[in-house]
Coordinates of C-alpha atoms and ligand atoms in Angstrom, one line a residue:
X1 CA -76.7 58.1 124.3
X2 CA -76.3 61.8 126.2
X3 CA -73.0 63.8 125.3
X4 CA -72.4 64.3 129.1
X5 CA -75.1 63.4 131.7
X6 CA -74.6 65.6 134.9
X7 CA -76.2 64.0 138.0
X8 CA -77.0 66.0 140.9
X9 CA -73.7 67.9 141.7
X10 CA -73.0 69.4 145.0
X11 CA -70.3 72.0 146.1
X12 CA -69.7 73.3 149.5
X13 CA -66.9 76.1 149.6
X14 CA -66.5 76.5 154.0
X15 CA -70.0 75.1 154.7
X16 CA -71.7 76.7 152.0
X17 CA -73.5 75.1 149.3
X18 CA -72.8 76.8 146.2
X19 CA -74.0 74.1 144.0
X20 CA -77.1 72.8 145.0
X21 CA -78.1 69.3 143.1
X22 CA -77.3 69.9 139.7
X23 CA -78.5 67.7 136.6
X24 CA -78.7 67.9 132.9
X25 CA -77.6 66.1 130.1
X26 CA -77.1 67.5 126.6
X27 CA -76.3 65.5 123.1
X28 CA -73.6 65.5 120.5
X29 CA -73.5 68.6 118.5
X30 CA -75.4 70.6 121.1
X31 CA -74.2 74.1 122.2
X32 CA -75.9 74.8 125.8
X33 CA -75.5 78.2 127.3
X34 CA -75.7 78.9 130.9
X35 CA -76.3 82.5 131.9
X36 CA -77.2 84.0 135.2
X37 CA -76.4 86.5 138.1
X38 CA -72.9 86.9 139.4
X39 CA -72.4 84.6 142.2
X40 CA -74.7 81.9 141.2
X41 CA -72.3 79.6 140.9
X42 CA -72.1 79.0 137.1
X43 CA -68.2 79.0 137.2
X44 CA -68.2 76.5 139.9
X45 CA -70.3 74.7 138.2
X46 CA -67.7 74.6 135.0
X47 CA -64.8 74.4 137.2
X48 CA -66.7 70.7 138.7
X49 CA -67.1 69.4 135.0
X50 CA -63.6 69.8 134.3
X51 CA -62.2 68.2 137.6
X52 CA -60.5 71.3 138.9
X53 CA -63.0 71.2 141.5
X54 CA -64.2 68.3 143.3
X55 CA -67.8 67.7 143.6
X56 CA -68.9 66.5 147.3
X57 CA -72.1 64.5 145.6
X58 CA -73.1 63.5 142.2
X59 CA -71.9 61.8 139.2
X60 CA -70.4 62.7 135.6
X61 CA -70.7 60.5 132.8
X62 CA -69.3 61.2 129.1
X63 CA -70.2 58.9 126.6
X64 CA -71.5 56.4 128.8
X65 CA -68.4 56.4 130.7
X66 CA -68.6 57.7 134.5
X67 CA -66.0 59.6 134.9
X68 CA -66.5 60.9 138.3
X69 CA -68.8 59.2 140.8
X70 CA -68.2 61.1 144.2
X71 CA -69.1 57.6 146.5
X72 CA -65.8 56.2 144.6
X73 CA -62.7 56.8 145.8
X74 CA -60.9 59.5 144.4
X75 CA -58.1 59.1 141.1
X76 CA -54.6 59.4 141.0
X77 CA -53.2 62.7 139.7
X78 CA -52.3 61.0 136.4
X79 CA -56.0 59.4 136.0
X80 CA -57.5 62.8 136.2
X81 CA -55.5 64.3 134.1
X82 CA -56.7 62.0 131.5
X83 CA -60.1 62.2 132.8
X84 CA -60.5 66.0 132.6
X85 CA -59.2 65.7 128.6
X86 CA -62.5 65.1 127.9
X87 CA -63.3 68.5 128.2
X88 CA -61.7 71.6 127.1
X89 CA -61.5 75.0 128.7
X90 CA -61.3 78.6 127.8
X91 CA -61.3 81.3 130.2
X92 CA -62.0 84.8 130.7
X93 CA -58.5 85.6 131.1
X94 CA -56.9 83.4 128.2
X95 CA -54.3 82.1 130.2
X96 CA -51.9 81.6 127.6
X97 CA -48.1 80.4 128.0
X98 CA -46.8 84.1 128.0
X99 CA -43.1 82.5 126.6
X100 CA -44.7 80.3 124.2
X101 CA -45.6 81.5 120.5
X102 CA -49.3 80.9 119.6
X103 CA -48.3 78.1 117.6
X104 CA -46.7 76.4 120.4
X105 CA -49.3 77.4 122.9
X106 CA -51.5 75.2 120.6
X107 CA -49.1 72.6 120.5
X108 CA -47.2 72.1 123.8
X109 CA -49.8 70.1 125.7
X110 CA -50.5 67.7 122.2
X111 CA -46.7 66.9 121.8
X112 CA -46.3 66.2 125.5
X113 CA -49.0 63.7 125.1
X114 CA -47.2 61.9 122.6
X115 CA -44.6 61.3 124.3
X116 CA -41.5 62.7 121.8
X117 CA -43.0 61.2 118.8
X118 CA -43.3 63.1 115.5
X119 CA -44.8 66.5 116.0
X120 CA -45.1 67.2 112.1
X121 CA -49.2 65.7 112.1
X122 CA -49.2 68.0 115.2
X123 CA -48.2 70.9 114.7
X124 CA -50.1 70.4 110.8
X125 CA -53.5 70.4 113.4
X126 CA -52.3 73.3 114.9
X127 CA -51.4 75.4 112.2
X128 CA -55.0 74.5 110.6
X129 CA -56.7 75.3 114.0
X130 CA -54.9 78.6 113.8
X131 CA -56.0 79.1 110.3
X132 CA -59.4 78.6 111.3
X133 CA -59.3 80.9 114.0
X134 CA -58.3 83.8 111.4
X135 CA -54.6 83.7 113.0
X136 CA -52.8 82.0 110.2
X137 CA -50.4 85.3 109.9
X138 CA -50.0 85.6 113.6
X139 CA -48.6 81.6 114.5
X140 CA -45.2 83.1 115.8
X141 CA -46.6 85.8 117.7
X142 CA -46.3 85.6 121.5
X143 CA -48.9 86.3 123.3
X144 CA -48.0 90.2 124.4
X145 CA -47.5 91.0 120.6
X146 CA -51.8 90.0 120.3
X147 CA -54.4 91.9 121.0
X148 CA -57.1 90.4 123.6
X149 CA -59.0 88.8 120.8
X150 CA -56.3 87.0 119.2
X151 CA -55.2 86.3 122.8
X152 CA -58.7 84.6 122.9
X153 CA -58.5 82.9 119.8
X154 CA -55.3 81.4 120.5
X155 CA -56.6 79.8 123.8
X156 CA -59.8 78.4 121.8
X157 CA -57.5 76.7 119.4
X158 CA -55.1 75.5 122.2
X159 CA -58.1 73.7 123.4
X160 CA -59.5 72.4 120.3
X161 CA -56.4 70.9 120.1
X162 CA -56.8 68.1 122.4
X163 CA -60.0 67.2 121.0
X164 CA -62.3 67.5 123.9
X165 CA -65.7 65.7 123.7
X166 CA -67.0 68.9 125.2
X167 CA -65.5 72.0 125.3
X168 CA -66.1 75.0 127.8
X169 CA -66.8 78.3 127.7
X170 CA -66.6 81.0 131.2
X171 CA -67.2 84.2 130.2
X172 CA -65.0 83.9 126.8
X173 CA -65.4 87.8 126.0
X174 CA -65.9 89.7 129.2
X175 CA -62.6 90.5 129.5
X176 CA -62.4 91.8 125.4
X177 CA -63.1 95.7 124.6
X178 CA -66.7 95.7 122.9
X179 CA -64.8 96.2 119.6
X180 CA -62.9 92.8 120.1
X181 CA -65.7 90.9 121.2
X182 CA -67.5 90.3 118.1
X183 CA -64.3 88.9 116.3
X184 CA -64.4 85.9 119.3
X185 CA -68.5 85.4 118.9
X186 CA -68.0 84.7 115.4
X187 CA -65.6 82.1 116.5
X188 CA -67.7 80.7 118.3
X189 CA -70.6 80.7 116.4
X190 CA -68.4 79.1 113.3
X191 CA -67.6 76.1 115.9
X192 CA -71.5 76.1 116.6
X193 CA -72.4 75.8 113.0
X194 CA -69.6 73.4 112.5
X195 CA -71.8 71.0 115.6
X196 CA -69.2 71.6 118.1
X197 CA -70.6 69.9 121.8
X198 CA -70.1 73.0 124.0
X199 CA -71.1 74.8 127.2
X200 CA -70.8 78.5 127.3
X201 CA -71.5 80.5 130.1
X202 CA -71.9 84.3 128.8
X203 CA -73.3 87.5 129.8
X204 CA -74.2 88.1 125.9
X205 CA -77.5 86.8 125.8
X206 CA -78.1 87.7 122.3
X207 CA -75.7 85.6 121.4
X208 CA -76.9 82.7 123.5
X209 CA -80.2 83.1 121.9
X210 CA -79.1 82.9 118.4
X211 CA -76.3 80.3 118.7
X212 CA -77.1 78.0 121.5
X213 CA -79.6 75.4 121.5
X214 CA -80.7 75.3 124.8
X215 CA -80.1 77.9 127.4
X216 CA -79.4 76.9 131.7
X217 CA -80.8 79.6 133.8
X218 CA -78.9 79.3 137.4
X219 CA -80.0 81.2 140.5
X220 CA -78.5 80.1 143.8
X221 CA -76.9 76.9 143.1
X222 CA -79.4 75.5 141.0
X223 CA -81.1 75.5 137.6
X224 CA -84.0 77.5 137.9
X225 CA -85.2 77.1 134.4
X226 CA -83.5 74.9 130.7
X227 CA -85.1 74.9 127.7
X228 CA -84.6 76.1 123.9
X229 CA -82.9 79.2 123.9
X230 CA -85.1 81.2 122.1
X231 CA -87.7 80.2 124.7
X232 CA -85.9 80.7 127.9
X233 CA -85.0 84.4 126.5
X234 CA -87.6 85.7 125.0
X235 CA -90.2 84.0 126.8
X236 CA -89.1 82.7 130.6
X237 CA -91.2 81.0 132.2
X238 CA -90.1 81.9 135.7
X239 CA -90.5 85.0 137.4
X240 CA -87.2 85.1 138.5
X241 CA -85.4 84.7 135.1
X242 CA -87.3 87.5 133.6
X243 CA -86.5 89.5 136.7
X244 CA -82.9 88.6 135.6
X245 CA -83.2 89.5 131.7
X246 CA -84.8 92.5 132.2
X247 CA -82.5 93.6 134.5
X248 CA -79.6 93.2 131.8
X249 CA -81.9 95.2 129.8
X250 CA -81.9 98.4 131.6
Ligands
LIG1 N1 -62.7 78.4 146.0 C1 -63.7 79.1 146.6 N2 -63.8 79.2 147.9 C2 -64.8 79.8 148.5 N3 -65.9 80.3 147.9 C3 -65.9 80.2 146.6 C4 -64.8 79.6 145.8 N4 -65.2 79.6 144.5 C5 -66.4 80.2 144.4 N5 -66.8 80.6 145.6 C6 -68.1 81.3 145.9 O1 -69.1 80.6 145.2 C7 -70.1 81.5 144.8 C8 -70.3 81.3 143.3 O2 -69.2 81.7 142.6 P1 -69.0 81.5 141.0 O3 -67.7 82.0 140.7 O4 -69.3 80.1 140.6 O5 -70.2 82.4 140.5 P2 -70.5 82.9 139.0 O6 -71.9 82.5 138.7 O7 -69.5 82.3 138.1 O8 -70.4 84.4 139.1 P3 -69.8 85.5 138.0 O9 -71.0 85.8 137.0 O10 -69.5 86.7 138.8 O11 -68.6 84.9 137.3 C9 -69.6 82.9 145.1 O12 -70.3 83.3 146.3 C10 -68.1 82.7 145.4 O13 -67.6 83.6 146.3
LIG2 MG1 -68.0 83.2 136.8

């Protein structure tokens, strides 16, 4: 059984369709990248997976479970917020709890979960996820004592913490000086390695050749081209996506 099976998602922003009827499904373990030109709606398309948009059309189904069919009537607050923990999301700009230590940004949301009950087995994962994220001597920072990439790191491990079945990726390192990106790619590609399920949309496309699987071109609200990454990158098979890599090249 698919990971996550996407069925043909639409998304009208003011009468225009910015996602166009899109499916896909991808497997435990797998690491999908999704690349393509500014505007073609691969944040939107993230932003529909975790529920902070609303698809008009289509349905999303996690482990067999639909969890969003857009013919059903639509959840209470407190059902999606349960809903979109199956996926986790790290964003361009970290958006970490500027008052909050980077232990407790990793914490917070897992002890308000559990409702007041012992945090010790908590904060344990979170110290660990820290450890693994090469922050172990920087757990009482707050965030403006970090530098971007530990910023970064930080907001991975917030949202390992709540054990998403798939976790997402916009743009993880765009915001990072070139010197501070590497240190989150490696990250990344240890969670890869480790058979992480994840989605990453990047602008690297090195590194979506060499750690995802399978690689998502979008153009225009749909997916113009999917395969194994080191196909789809080296050797597109639409005009359009080469257009688009060798434009990144110049
Ligand atoms: N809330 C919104 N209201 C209106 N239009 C929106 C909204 N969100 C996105 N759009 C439009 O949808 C289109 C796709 O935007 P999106 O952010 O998904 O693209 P993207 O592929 O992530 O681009 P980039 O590579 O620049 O991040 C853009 O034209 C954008 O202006
Ligand atoms: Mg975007």
């Amino acid at each position: 059984m698919p990971i996550l099976e996407v069925s043909n998602i639409k998304k009208k922003f003011d009468n225009n369709e910015i996602i166009k009827g899109i499916s896909f499904s991808m497997e435990e373990g797998q690491a999908i990248s999704i690349i393509g030109s500014s505007g073609s709606g691969k944040t939107t398309l993230l932003r529909c997976l975790n529920f902070l948009e609303r698809p008009d059309e289509g349905i999303i189904t996690v482990r067999g479970e639909r969890l969003f069919d857009a013919s059903a009537p639509i959840d209470k607050p407190d059902v999606l917020r349960e809903k979109r923990l199956h996926f986790g999301m790290v964003f361009q700009q970290f958006n970490l709890f500027p008052q909050y230590t980077a232990l407790e940004n990793v914490t917070l949301a897992p002890s308000l979960l559990s409702d007041g009950k012992d945090n010790t087995e908590i904060i344990k994962t979170g110290k660990e996820l820290l450890d693994q994220m090469g922050l172990s001597d920087r757990m009482s920072n707050y965030p403006h004592q970090l530098s971007g990439g530990q910023q970064q790191r930080v907001a991975i491990a917030r949202a390992l913490a709540l054990k998403p079945d798939i976790l997402c990726f916009d743009e993880p390192t765009s915001a990072l000086d070139p010197e501070l990106t590497g240190e989150v790619l490696r990250v990344i590609r240890e969670l890869a390695d480790k058979k992480t399920t994840m989605i990453i949309v990047t602008h690297e496309m090195a590194f979506a050749r060499d750690v995802a699987d399978e690689v998502i071109f979008m153009d225009d609200g749909v997916i113009l081209e999917k395969g194994p990454a080191k196909e789809v990158i080296n050797n597109p098979t639409k005009e359009r996506t080469r257009q688009f890599l060798s434009s990144l090249n110049k």
